[in-house]
Structure formats: structure tokens, C-alpha cells
Tab-separated table of C-alpha atoms in Angstrom:
chain	number	residue	atom	x	y	z
A	14	MET	CA	77.708	54.199	129.779
A	15	ASN	CA	77.380	50.409	129.384
A	16	LEU	CA	79.675	50.085	126.348
A	17	TRP	CA	83.400	50.413	125.639
A	18	THR	CA	84.642	50.843	122.028
A	19	SER	CA	87.978	51.096	120.224
A	20	LEU	CA	88.929	51.574	116.497
A	21	GLU	CA	92.072	49.713	115.421
A	22	PRO	CA	93.715	51.561	113.754
A	23	ALA	CA	92.168	54.963	114.312
A	24	SER	CA	93.838	56.280	111.137
A	25	ALA	CA	94.225	54.291	107.918
A	26	THR	CA	95.243	54.822	104.278
A	27	VAL	CA	93.679	53.356	101.126
A	28	ASP	CA	94.307	53.605	97.384
A	29	PRO	CA	91.338	54.430	95.112
A	30	GLY	CA	90.080	51.218	93.519
A	31	ASP	CA	91.464	49.183	96.446
A	32	SER	CA	90.099	48.478	99.937
A	33	THR	CA	91.270	48.524	103.553
A	34	THR	CA	89.846	47.111	106.786
A	35	VAL	CA	89.506	48.732	110.217
A	36	ARG	CA	88.442	46.719	113.283
A	37	LEU	CA	85.995	48.033	115.837
A	38	ARG	CA	86.314	46.338	119.230
A	39	LEU	CA	83.564	46.750	121.819
A	40	ARG	CA	82.780	45.366	125.300
A	41	ASN	CA	79.412	45.112	127.061
A	42	THR	CA	80.111	46.701	130.450
A	43	GLY	CA	76.476	46.519	131.510
A	44	ASP	CA	74.640	43.810	133.415
A	45	VAL	CA	72.193	42.679	130.721
A	46	VAL	CA	72.549	40.936	127.367
A	47	ASP	CA	72.405	43.554	124.610
A	48	GLU	CA	72.497	43.636	120.797
A	49	TYR	CA	74.361	46.419	119.013
A	50	ARG	CA	73.693	47.760	115.495
A	51	PHE	CA	76.390	49.574	113.474
A	52	GLU	CA	76.199	52.342	110.864
A	53	VAL	CA	79.065	54.251	109.212
A	54	VAL	CA	78.366	57.988	108.869
A	55	GLY	CA	80.227	60.686	106.969
A	56	SER	CA	81.436	61.182	103.377
A	57	LEU	CA	82.867	57.633	103.305
A	58	ALA	CA	79.536	55.976	104.087
A	59	PRO	CA	78.739	55.043	100.417
A	60	TRP	CA	82.036	53.139	100.204
A	61	ALA	CA	81.904	51.431	103.603
A	62	ALA	CA	80.587	48.005	104.627
A	63	VAL	CA	80.203	46.614	108.197
A	64	GLU	CA	80.477	42.897	108.868
A	65	PRO	CA	78.538	41.771	110.793
A	66	PRO	CA	75.924	44.571	110.724
A	67	SER	CA	74.868	43.734	114.320
A	68	LEU	CA	76.461	41.960	117.279
A	69	ARG	CA	74.957	40.407	120.445
A	70	LEU	CA	77.112	40.445	123.611
A	71	PHE	CA	76.673	39.056	127.101
A	72	PRO	CA	77.672	41.229	130.063
A	73	GLY	CA	81.450	41.505	130.401
A	74	THR	CA	82.199	39.977	126.960
A	75	THR	CA	84.064	41.561	124.029
A	76	GLY	CA	83.280	41.412	120.296
A	77	THR	CA	84.826	42.652	117.023
A	78	VAL	CA	83.320	43.924	113.774
A	79	GLU	CA	85.208	44.807	110.590
A	80	LEU	CA	84.751	48.044	108.643
A	81	THR	CA	85.786	47.705	104.985
A	82	PHE	CA	86.358	50.897	102.971
A	83	SER	CA	86.486	50.593	99.140
A	84	PRO	CA	86.693	54.045	97.497
A	85	PRO	CA	86.349	53.851	93.683
A	86	ARG	CA	89.074	54.970	91.300
A	87	THR	CA	87.083	58.006	90.174
A	88	PRO	CA	87.259	61.761	90.782
A	89	ASP	CA	84.515	61.341	93.421
A	90	ALA	CA	87.073	59.784	95.791
A	91	ALA	CA	88.933	63.028	96.489
A	92	ALA	CA	92.510	62.678	97.653
A	93	GLY	CA	93.294	63.534	101.276
A	94	PRO	CA	91.988	62.762	104.787
A	95	HIS	CA	88.318	61.856	105.260
A	96	PRO	CA	86.966	61.828	108.856
A	97	TYR	CA	84.300	59.229	109.577
A	98	ALA	CA	82.349	57.826	112.515
A	99	VAL	CA	80.615	54.576	113.433
A	100	LYS	CA	77.217	54.910	115.082
A	101	VAL	CA	76.766	52.065	117.627
A	102	THR	CA	73.158	51.764	118.842
A	103	PRO	CA	72.270	49.330	121.719
A	104	THR	CA	68.913	47.628	121.268
A	105	GLU	CA	68.098	47.580	124.963
A	106	HIS	CA	69.273	51.154	125.634
A	107	PRO	CA	68.942	53.094	122.308
A	108	GLN	CA	69.438	56.381	124.125
A	109	ALA	CA	72.994	55.296	125.022
A	110	THR	CA	74.277	55.490	121.391
A	111	THR	CA	78.075	55.615	121.030
A	112	VAL	CA	79.871	57.216	118.042
A	113	PRO	CA	83.600	56.331	117.844
A	114	GLU	CA	85.485	58.418	115.266
A	115	GLY	CA	88.328	57.615	112.877
A	116	ASN	CA	90.160	58.984	109.862
A	117	LEU	CA	90.784	57.466	106.423
A	118	THR	CA	93.292	59.013	103.991
A	119	VAL	CA	92.656	58.419	100.273
A	120	THR	CA	95.867	58.457	98.260
A	121	PRO	CA	96.015	60.629	95.113
A	122	PHE	CA	96.049	59.266	91.573
A	123	THR	CA	96.206	61.002	88.205
A	124	GLU	CA	94.408	60.026	85.016
A	125	MET	CA	93.901	62.196	81.971
A	126	ARG	CA	92.141	61.923	78.633
A	127	ALA	CA	92.409	64.284	75.658
A	128	GLU	CA	90.526	64.496	72.362
A	129	LEU	CA	90.668	66.784	69.326
A	130	VAL	CA	87.307	68.224	68.245
A	131	PRO	CA	87.164	67.726	65.318
A	132	PRO	CA	90.140	65.434	64.637
A	133	THR	CA	90.348	66.667	61.007
A	134	VAL	CA	90.172	70.331	59.989
A	135	LYS	CA	90.348	71.827	56.500
A	136	GLY	CA	91.479	75.226	55.272
A	137	ARG	CA	93.595	77.207	52.860
A	138	PHE	CA	95.314	79.586	55.280
A	139	ARG	CA	94.470	78.201	58.744
A	140	GLY	CA	92.575	75.555	60.718
A	141	ARG	CA	90.959	75.927	64.130
A	142	PRO	CA	90.569	72.641	66.062
A	143	ARG	CA	89.733	72.463	69.786
A	144	LEU	CA	91.420	70.178	72.306
A	145	ALA	CA	89.247	68.737	75.109
A	146	VAL	CA	91.252	67.646	78.197
A	147	ASP	CA	89.427	65.607	80.893
A	148	ASN	CA	90.791	65.184	84.421
A	149	LEU	CA	89.743	61.667	85.450
A	150	GLY	CA	91.963	61.655	88.557
A	151	ASN	CA	91.182	62.771	92.114
A	152	THR	CA	93.651	65.685	92.332
A	153	LYS	CA	93.960	68.976	90.494
A	154	LEU	CA	95.632	68.541	87.104
A	155	THR	CA	98.203	71.037	85.798
A	156	ALA	CA	99.407	70.545	82.228
A	157	SER	CA	100.863	72.371	79.241
A	158	VAL	CA	100.063	71.776	75.560
A	159	ARG	CA	102.275	72.085	72.498
A	160	GLY	CA	101.903	71.068	68.857
A	161	SER	CA	104.354	69.389	66.474
A	162	ASP	CA	104.494	67.676	63.073
A	163	ASN	CA	107.003	65.986	60.785
A	164	GLY	CA	108.854	68.438	58.583
A	165	ASP	CA	107.836	71.523	60.580
A	166	GLN	CA	105.121	72.310	58.014
A	167	LEU	CA	102.698	73.997	60.446
A	168	SER	CA	102.830	76.702	63.097
A	169	TYR	CA	100.720	76.460	66.274
A	170	ASP	CA	98.940	79.061	68.391
A	171	ILE	CA	97.325	77.406	71.448
A	172	SER	CA	95.213	79.344	73.945
A	173	PRO	CA	95.657	78.821	76.796
A	174	SER	CA	98.890	76.854	76.594
A	175	ASN	CA	98.705	75.902	80.314
A	176	VAL	CA	95.621	74.665	82.157
A	177	GLN	CA	94.595	73.678	85.685
A	178	ILE	CA	91.644	71.277	85.867
A	179	GLU	CA	89.765	70.162	88.987
A	180	PRO	CA	88.991	66.447	89.474
A	181	GLY	CA	86.111	65.239	87.330
A	182	ARG	CA	86.080	68.334	85.134
A	183	ALA	CA	87.330	69.187	81.640
A	184	ALA	CA	88.865	72.138	79.810
A	185	PHE	CA	88.741	73.179	76.144
A	186	LEU	CA	91.800	74.717	74.490
A	187	LYS	CA	91.608	76.634	71.233
A	188	ALA	CA	94.304	76.017	68.628
A	189	THR	CA	95.072	77.805	65.363
A	190	LEU	CA	97.107	75.903	62.760
A	191	LYS	CA	98.801	77.827	59.938
A	192	PRO	CA	100.743	76.283	57.028
A	193	ARG	CA	104.225	77.730	56.601
A	194	GLN	CA	103.882	77.588	52.799
A	195	ILE	CA	100.735	78.506	50.845
A	196	THR	CA	99.617	76.114	48.087
A	197	TRP	CA	98.270	78.174	45.188
A	198	ILE	CA	97.335	75.473	42.673
A	199	GLY	CA	97.000	71.729	43.113
A	200	SER	CA	95.134	69.090	45.051
A	201	ALA	CA	94.553	69.135	48.814
A	202	ALA	CA	97.407	67.816	50.976
A	203	ASP	CA	97.108	66.077	54.373
A	204	ARG	CA	99.322	67.520	57.142
A	205	PRO	CA	99.338	65.102	60.133
A	206	TYR	CA	100.172	66.762	63.440
A	207	THR	CA	100.247	65.923	67.155
A	208	MET	CA	99.046	67.806	70.231
A	209	ALA	CA	101.113	66.775	73.289
A	210	VAL	CA	99.590	67.292	76.753
A	211	GLN	CA	102.497	67.391	79.223
A	212	ARG	CA	102.237	66.945	82.991
A	213	SER	CA	105.212	67.553	85.245
A	214	GLY	CA	107.262	64.380	85.642
A	215	ALA	CA	104.967	62.307	83.420
A	216	VAL	CA	105.073	60.959	79.886
A	217	PRO	CA	103.259	63.347	77.466
A	218	LEU	CA	99.826	62.312	76.214
A	219	ASP	CA	99.873	62.619	72.408
A	220	VAL	CA	96.678	63.301	70.464
A	221	ALA	CA	96.886	62.879	66.678
A	222	GLY	CA	95.026	65.090	64.216
A	223	THR	CA	95.100	66.017	60.534
A	224	TYR	CA	95.079	69.410	58.836
A	225	VAL	CA	93.909	69.189	55.219
A	226	GLN	CA	95.540	72.065	53.353
A	227	ARG	CA	93.565	73.157	50.303
A	228	SER	CA	95.027	75.103	47.395
A	229	VAL	CA	94.016	78.738	46.937
A	230	LEU	CA	92.854	78.047	43.358
A	231	PRO	CA	91.012	74.762	42.773
A	232	ARG	CA	92.394	72.498	40.074
A	233	TRP	CA	89.252	72.781	37.954
A	234	LEU	CA	89.479	76.591	38.032
A	235	ALA	CA	93.143	76.534	36.989
A	236	ALA	CA	92.346	74.147	34.113
A	237	PHE	CA	89.404	76.305	33.030
A	238	LEU	CA	91.530	79.473	33.039
A	239	SER	CA	94.278	77.723	31.040
A	240	VAL	CA	91.798	76.554	28.379
A	241	LEU	CA	90.171	79.997	28.248
A	242	LEU	CA	93.552	81.714	27.820
A	243	ALA	CA	94.506	79.311	25.017
A	244	LEU	CA	91.219	80.023	23.210
A	245	VAL	CA	91.692	83.780	23.516
A	246	ILE	CA	95.243	83.587	22.118
A	247	ALA	CA	94.099	81.381	19.215
A	248	PHE	CA	91.265	83.777	18.368
A	249	VAL	CA	93.571	86.813	18.364
A	250	MET	CA	96.124	85.059	16.143
A	251	LEU	CA	93.444	84.052	13.633
A	252	TRP	CA	92.015	87.570	13.574
A	253	LEU	CA	95.404	89.152	12.881
A	254	THR	CA	96.587	86.675	10.226
A	255	ARG	CA	93.388	86.095	8.232
A	256	SER	CA	93.007	88.239	5.008
A	257	PRO	CA	89.407	89.208	4.288
A	258	ARG	CA	88.063	88.183	0.857
A	259	VAL	CA	85.277	90.083	-0.963
A	260	ALA	CA	83.160	87.882	-3.233
A	261	SER	CA	80.788	89.314	-5.909
A	262	THR	CA	77.360	87.780	-6.409
A	263	ALA	CA	76.977	89.172	-9.966
A	264	THR	CA	76.795	86.636	-12.827
A	265	GLU	CA	79.306	87.202	-15.605
A	266	LYS	CA	79.010	85.855	-19.156
A	267	PRO	CA	82.029	83.800	-20.092
A	268	GLN	CA	84.085	85.304	-22.959
A	269	GLU	CA	84.886	83.362	-26.115
A	270	THR	CA	88.469	83.213	-27.258
A	271	ALA	CA	88.925	84.900	-30.661
A	272	VAL	CA	91.864	85.273	-33.028
A	273	GLY	CA	92.283	88.694	-34.499
A	274	THR	CA	92.487	92.369	-33.614
A	275	LEU	CA	88.775	93.201	-33.354
A	276	ALA	CA	87.391	94.034	-29.896
A	277	PRO	CA	84.893	91.602	-28.512
A	278	PRO	CA	81.215	92.532	-28.843
A	279	SER	CA	79.567	94.265	-25.867
A	280	PRO	CA	77.552	91.929	-23.770
A	281	SER	CA	73.768	92.050	-23.964
A	282	PRO	CA	71.814	92.704	-20.812
A	283	LEU	CA	70.576	89.731	-18.880
A	284	PRO	CA	66.853	89.005	-19.071
A	285	GLU	CA	64.848	89.909	-15.972
A	286	ALA	CA	64.060	86.952	-13.785
A	287	PRO	CA	60.354	86.160	-13.430
A	288	LYS	CA	58.766	87.108	-10.147
A	289	ALA	CA	57.952	84.210	-7.868
A	290	ALA	CA	54.314	83.682	-7.010
A	291	PRO	CA	53.472	84.330	-3.363
A	292	ALA	CA	53.334	81.242	-1.216
A	293	PRO	CA	49.860	80.210	-0.032
A	294	THR	CA	49.050	81.240	3.492
A	295	ALA	CA	49.183	78.267	5.876
A	296	ALA	CA	46.169	77.603	8.033
A	297	PRO	CA	46.750	78.340	11.719
A	298	PRO	CA	47.232	75.256	13.896
A	299	ALA	CA	44.238	74.055	15.791
A	300	ALA	CA	44.288	75.206	19.427
A	301	ALA	CA	44.383	72.465	21.989
A	302	THR	CA	42.355	74.145	24.711
A	303	GLN	CA	39.978	71.435	25.757
A	304	GLU	CA	39.793	70.896	29.493
A	305	ALA	CA	39.094	67.553	31.070
A	306	ASP	CA	35.555	67.384	32.495
A	307	GLU	CA	35.434	66.340	36.120
A	308	GLY	CA	33.456	63.129	36.487
A	309	GLY	CA	33.198	62.672	32.703
A	310	ALA	CA	32.837	59.396	30.901
A	311	GLY	CA	35.634	57.016	31.656
A	312	GLY	CA	37.062	59.457	34.268
A	313	GLY	CA	37.368	58.878	37.984
A	314	GLY	CA	38.566	62.355	39.058
A	315	SER	CA	42.159	63.507	39.778
A	316	GLU	CA	44.360	61.184	41.833
A	317	GLU	CA	45.899	62.469	45.058
A	318	LYS	CA	49.700	62.467	45.177
A	319	LYS	CA	51.141	60.889	48.219
A	320	THR	CA	54.313	62.431	49.693
A	321	GLU	CA	56.516	60.820	52.209
A	322	THR	CA	56.466	62.572	55.595
A	323	GLU	CA	59.847	64.038	56.486
A	324	GLU	CA	61.291	62.989	59.875
A	325	ARG	CA	61.197	65.984	62.245
A	326	THR	CA	64.650	65.960	63.824
A	327	ALA	CA	66.061	68.545	66.208
A	328	ALA	CA	67.634	70.351	63.240
A	329	THR	CA	64.274	70.478	61.429
A	330	ALA	CA	62.626	71.980	64.506
A	331	VAL	CA	65.375	74.539	65.189
A	332	ARG	CA	65.369	75.738	61.574
A	333	GLN	CA	61.615	76.273	61.840
A	334	LYS	CA	62.130	78.219	65.083
A	335	ALA	CA	64.865	80.321	63.477
A	336	ALA	CA	62.549	81.166	60.569
A	337	GLU	CA	59.749	82.213	62.963
A	338	GLU	CA	62.045	84.235	65.264
A	339	PRO	CA	65.176	85.044	63.234
A	340	GLY	CA	66.710	87.351	65.848
A	341	GLU	CA	66.592	84.887	68.768
A	342	ARG	CA	68.804	81.990	69.901
A	343	HIS	CA	67.122	78.584	69.962
A	344	ILE	CA	67.983	75.028	70.957
A	345	CYS	CA	65.823	72.009	70.044
A	346	TYR	CA	66.159	68.393	71.116
A	347	ARG	CA	64.491	64.977	71.208
A	348	VAL	CA	65.213	61.682	72.980
A	349	HIS	CA	65.372	58.042	71.877
A	350	THR	CA	64.104	55.322	74.241
A	351	ARG	CA	64.649	51.614	74.011
A	352	ASP	CA	60.927	50.766	73.693
A	353	HIS	CA	59.393	53.748	71.870
A	354	GLY	CA	62.104	55.124	69.580
A	355	TRP	CA	62.391	58.877	68.949
A	356	SER	CA	60.149	61.373	70.734
A	357	ASP	CA	58.777	64.561	69.211
A	358	ALA	CA	61.268	67.435	69.043
A	359	ALA	CA	60.999	70.013	71.850
A	360	CYS	CA	62.578	73.477	72.007
A	361	ASP	CA	63.707	76.181	74.452
A	362	GLY	CA	62.883	74.601	77.815
A	363	ASP	CA	59.990	72.341	76.808
A	364	THR	CA	60.041	68.663	77.849
A	365	ALA	CA	61.349	65.895	75.568
A	366	GLY	CA	60.560	62.424	76.935
A	367	THR	CA	58.039	61.080	79.475
A	368	PRO	CA	58.816	61.774	83.170
A	369	GLY	CA	57.885	58.886	85.470
A	370	SER	CA	57.356	56.392	82.639
A	371	GLY	CA	60.416	54.284	83.399
A	372	ASP	CA	61.537	54.566	79.741
A	373	GLN	CA	65.324	54.336	79.357
A	374	ILE	CA	66.840	57.040	77.129
A	375	THR	CA	69.692	55.723	74.975
A	376	SER	CA	70.340	58.752	72.739
A	377	VAL	CA	69.740	62.529	72.632
A	378	ASN	CA	69.477	64.524	69.363
A	379	VAL	CA	70.424	68.228	69.744
A	380	ALA	CA	70.556	71.193	67.306
A	381	SER	CA	70.845	74.948	67.880
A	382	SER	CA	70.702	78.268	66.018
A	383	LYS	CA	72.607	81.541	66.484
A	384	THR	CA	74.912	79.797	69.007
A	385	ASP	CA	77.862	78.935	66.731
A	386	GLY	CA	77.125	75.209	66.967
A	387	SER	CA	76.365	72.628	69.658
A	388	GLY	CA	77.890	69.372	70.879
A	389	GLY	CA	78.383	66.954	73.735
A	390	ASN	CA	78.951	63.343	74.780
A	391	ALA	CA	76.872	60.634	76.444
A	392	MET	CA	77.674	58.991	79.815
A	393	THR	CA	76.047	55.541	79.859
A	394	ARG	CA	75.523	52.784	82.382
A	395	ASN	CA	78.889	51.276	83.350
A	396	PRO	CA	78.846	47.546	82.386
A	397	ALA	CA	81.253	46.931	85.286
A	398	GLY	CA	78.404	47.752	87.691
A	399	THR	CA	80.195	50.636	89.446
A	400	ASP	CA	79.429	54.361	89.595
A	401	GLU	CA	82.647	55.111	87.720
A	402	GLN	CA	82.197	57.370	84.692
A	403	HIS	CA	81.665	55.561	81.383
A	404	PHE	CA	81.921	57.505	78.115
A	405	PRO	CA	82.016	54.823	75.347
A	406	TYR	CA	81.379	57.313	72.526
A	407	THR	CA	83.371	60.245	71.174
A	408	TRP	CA	82.483	63.906	71.540
A	409	GLN	CA	79.944	64.986	68.898
A	410	TYR	CA	79.851	68.487	67.349
A	411	ALA	CA	77.440	70.091	64.853
A	412	VAL	CA	77.276	73.561	63.346
A	413	ASP	CA	74.160	75.720	63.682
A	414	GLY	CA	71.070	74.162	62.127
A	415	THR	CA	72.455	70.607	61.956
A	416	ASP	CA	71.987	67.522	64.153
A	417	ALA	CA	74.320	66.233	66.870
A	418	TYR	CA	73.569	62.735	68.216
A	419	LEU	CA	74.739	61.764	71.730
A	420	GLY	CA	74.547	58.039	72.541
A	421	SER	CA	73.237	55.180	70.372
A	422	THR	CA	69.950	53.925	68.934
A	423	GLU	CA	71.059	50.288	68.655
A	424	LYS	CA	68.732	47.666	70.145
A	425	ASP	CA	71.212	46.696	72.879
A	426	ALA	CA	72.494	50.240	73.536
A	427	LEU	CA	73.301	51.164	77.150
A	428	TRP	CA	70.943	53.592	78.874
A	429	LEU	CA	72.117	57.161	79.547
A	430	ARG	CA	72.914	58.255	83.069
A	431	GLY	CA	73.390	61.705	81.567
A	432	PHE	CA	75.278	63.694	78.964
A	433	THR	CA	77.563	66.691	78.594
A	434	ILE	CA	76.230	69.613	76.565
A	435	ALA	CA	77.877	72.773	75.224
A	436	VAL	CA	76.971	75.422	72.663
A	437	GLY	CA	79.217	77.816	70.788
A	438	GLY	CA	82.269	75.771	71.767
A	439	GLY	CA	81.664	76.827	75.373
A	440	LYS	CA	81.648	80.554	74.533
A	441	THR	CA	77.852	80.639	74.935
A	442	SER	CA	75.884	79.469	77.969
A	443	VAL	CA	73.444	76.561	77.954
A	444	CYS	CA	71.083	75.448	80.736
A	445	GLU	CA	69.833	71.906	81.388
A	446	SER	CA	67.548	69.856	83.621
A	447	THR	CA	66.826	66.120	83.507
A	448	TYR	CA	64.246	63.833	85.074
A	449	VAL	CA	65.955	60.898	86.831
A	450	HIS	CA	64.224	57.530	87.207
A	451	ASP	CA	62.682	56.980	90.700
A	452	GLY	CA	63.433	60.634	91.421
A	453	ASP	CA	62.352	64.025	90.190
A	454	TRP	CA	63.516	66.875	87.979
A	455	LEU	CA	67.034	67.968	88.840
A	456	PRO	CA	67.539	71.739	89.310
A	457	MET	CA	68.147	73.760	86.146
A	458	THR	CA	71.939	74.164	85.842
A	459	CYS	CA	73.813	76.547	83.488
A	460	ASP	CA	77.464	76.784	82.453
A	461	ASP	CA	77.592	80.607	82.594
A	462	ASN	CA	79.527	80.806	85.886
A	463	PRO	CA	82.446	83.231	85.181
A	464	ASP	CA	84.593	81.427	87.818
A	465	ASP	CA	84.045	78.048	86.145
A	466	ASP	CA	86.979	76.764	84.043
A	467	TYR	CA	84.747	74.437	82.004
A	468	ASP	CA	82.986	75.080	78.743
A	469	PHE	CA	80.140	72.597	79.185
A	470	THR	CA	77.637	71.369	81.763
A	471	TYR	CA	76.668	67.825	82.767
A	472	ALA	CA	72.996	66.822	82.689
A	473	GLY	CA	71.997	63.689	84.618
A	474	THR	CA	72.941	61.436	87.524
A	475	ARG	CA	76.157	59.638	88.491
A	476	ASP	CA	74.338	56.633	90.018
A	477	ASN	CA	75.021	53.600	87.803
A	478	ASN	CA	71.621	52.063	88.710
A	479	LEU	CA	69.567	55.074	87.523
A	480	TRP	CA	68.835	56.640	84.137
A	481	ILE	CA	67.257	59.779	82.707
A	482	GLU	CA	63.681	59.721	81.384
A	483	ALA	CA	63.174	63.307	80.130
A	484	VAL	CA	65.230	66.383	79.150
A	485	ARG	CA	64.828	70.164	79.169
A	486	LEU	CA	67.394	72.492	77.519
A	487	ASN	CA	67.582	76.249	77.111
A	488	ALA	CA	70.265	78.257	75.306
């Protein structure tokens, strides 16, 4: 052994989003000048930097290099101890490689995000929103959820009311809102409410939503019934109070007034009216049955009617699939790239996009049938230049047979590193695979693991310098 090494300190602590430095001292105990190259190995290698990357030492001399560890403030930097090693390779004697070992402890941090899907629900007797809770910290999240509103106008049934979420994952909670008083007639009323996500020893995270309570009978129906009842009552009253009058059509001769006791003479019979001559028979109208001769004089033939071609979205394709195979579940999708716009819609595991083309997908259009709806959210390139998650858009949801759009089609939209996808509110499984730039197809992944607490799956890469070029989905 012609090399002596020492890590100072051998154990260190760092906060996610911050950095710490460890010094590696080494001495050339051999008798020749040698150059040493350094490489950090282990789970911390992506977050480590060595300065300088190589060092040249004369026999008997000592040198120092600095190891800088900068774990990101993301769920990828798991809290707890992380063993690591530094591989020191001499240029003159590569077989005499030395690997000093150390330990770096990443401190825990908690970060949570919650969103109501959809934020506004409507109903007469109940509303059923869903609450999505994302754990953006690096430790397991335990929280409880409760609902409240001003005036105690609603009751809340939340299932489950307590959740445990692993770092980087999300959970969906089902809520049922019921008005305490039923509105029978009148206009719809807005009932603002709040879902509070409470962690132990932390300030609750409040998520605002609105329940639009509709009346049991619409206002137009109540007005129609009132008018109809008034008309019925008026008709009955007229029928009961009106006296029928019988009028004679016979012509009477007026009597002359006479003075005396003689009876008036008996009237003479009326002369018979002459019979009317029969009306002349009208000639039947001329029939207009002439047909236009093709290619006749002054004619150029029938003109073709031009119809505008309907855009074939994912919803258009999935409705066609559902009509062809009404008993089967289907999912259809297409992708939007910065240079070529929307692709053709693909369904049930076929490819949407062009693998290996380098095209950057900025939006995904999804629709499903017989799955009780579909939805998701897009994770784009992080403008900060780090691998930290970046979800600039809100969760999108669409019922069966309608379109959900994940991402943006704007000219300067950020490319997609990937997207979350769920069908049936997570009650139904969905499988996904994406083609990553400068890579290959990722393995087909499904969200039907019974031990998985999450109701969706993530399709794509977490590398901020890469993007997806093609998509395959199967429900």
C-alpha cells in the first residue's frame, strides 16, 4: 500500500436543499510521483462533487480534496443515514485502488400539498368531492382530515379520515357532503366549506371548496305548476257558474200591435227558399313533377357540399371504440409536441407520439370509457434547473367519454418529464409506459398493487434534462 487516506469528518449531517463539505486527506507513501483520481460511489453520488477531481503528489507529501454533498429538497433525498465511499485510483498503480468510507445523515423535512377534485360540486341531497394529499417531504406523512363551514350548514363523511403517505407519493380521500336542510323550491345556493389537513404539532393546511345546493323542484317547474293550478281553478269556477243558453234558429214574423178584442190572424207559412246551384268543380292543380335533367342546358351538374372535418380527440376515439365494443373498457390518448402539434389518437396500448424523434411533448389528451372517468396532472421541466418535482398545473378530471388535458399547448409551454394518470378515481387500474428521450421505453407499470396506498401511477422520468417522446396506456 503506497497511499494513506483519512476522511474529516467521517460522519456529517446536511439539510435537504443545503450543502456540506467533507475533506479527504491523503499522503503518497510510495517512492514515485503519482496522480490520484477520485470518484464518489453510493446513493449520494448524484449529489456529490469532488474538487479537485485529481491530485498529483510527490513521494512523502500530503494533499487534500473537498467532497461537497448537496442533496435536493425533494422526496428523493430520504431522511436518515446514507453510507458512501470515495474511490481513489492511483495512475501509476491502478491495482492499488483505495476506498475510504464515510457516512452522511440527511435531516428530515416535511412538506405537504392538498387539492380538492373538483373544487366545486353540485347536488340536491349530497356532493362527493375527492381530496388529493401529496407528500412532498422526505419522511412518512401522517395526517387527519376534517371538514367545516360557517353556520354548520353541511355534514361531512370522510373516508379514510386518517392517512399515512410515503415520501413522494399521494393519497386520495373520498368525502360526502350532505346539507342539513333540504331546499325544496328556489334558486341554487353556494355553501363554502373547508377541508383541514392536520399533522401532529403543525398548523392545519386548509383547502377551500364550494358545495352548490340545488332545490328539489326547479324554479321554472314551480312557476309552471302554479300557473297550471290557477288555470284549472279558473276553468272549474267558470264551468260551475255559467248558465247555458239555448238559442233558436227559427225565423219568427213580428206581430203588429192591434187595439181590440179580436185574436190576431194565424201566420202564413214561409215560402220555401230556392235551392242553390251546385258550385262548379275546380280543376285539379297542375302537378309539379318535372325532374332536373343532368347536364341539361344551362346546367353544370349538382354541386358537392363541403363539410368541415371534425377534430379527432381522445374522446372522439374512445366513443368510437365504445360503440364498436360496448362491453369492454377502453382508454384513448394523443400527444401534443412543440413542433408538430397534436398526434393521431391511439387506444388500448398503441403508441401515441414518435419514439426517437426528439420531439418534446407538452400536453397529453386522455379519455376513457366504462372506467368511471379519468384524470391526472403534468410534471414539466423545472425552470430552476433541478430535478425537483414541478407541477405548474392543477389536477384535471373528466367523466367517461370526455377529454382531459394534461399540460399546455402554448408556444412557450414547458416540456413534460411525465404525468400522473388515474381512472375511476383510483378504484380502477391503469397501466402506462413512456419513451424517454435518449433512452428507451420504460417498463409497463400499473397501479393495481393491493399494497399500494396510491390511486394513480406516474408515467415518465424524474431527470430535469430529459422529456417523453411517446406514450402507451392501457386500462
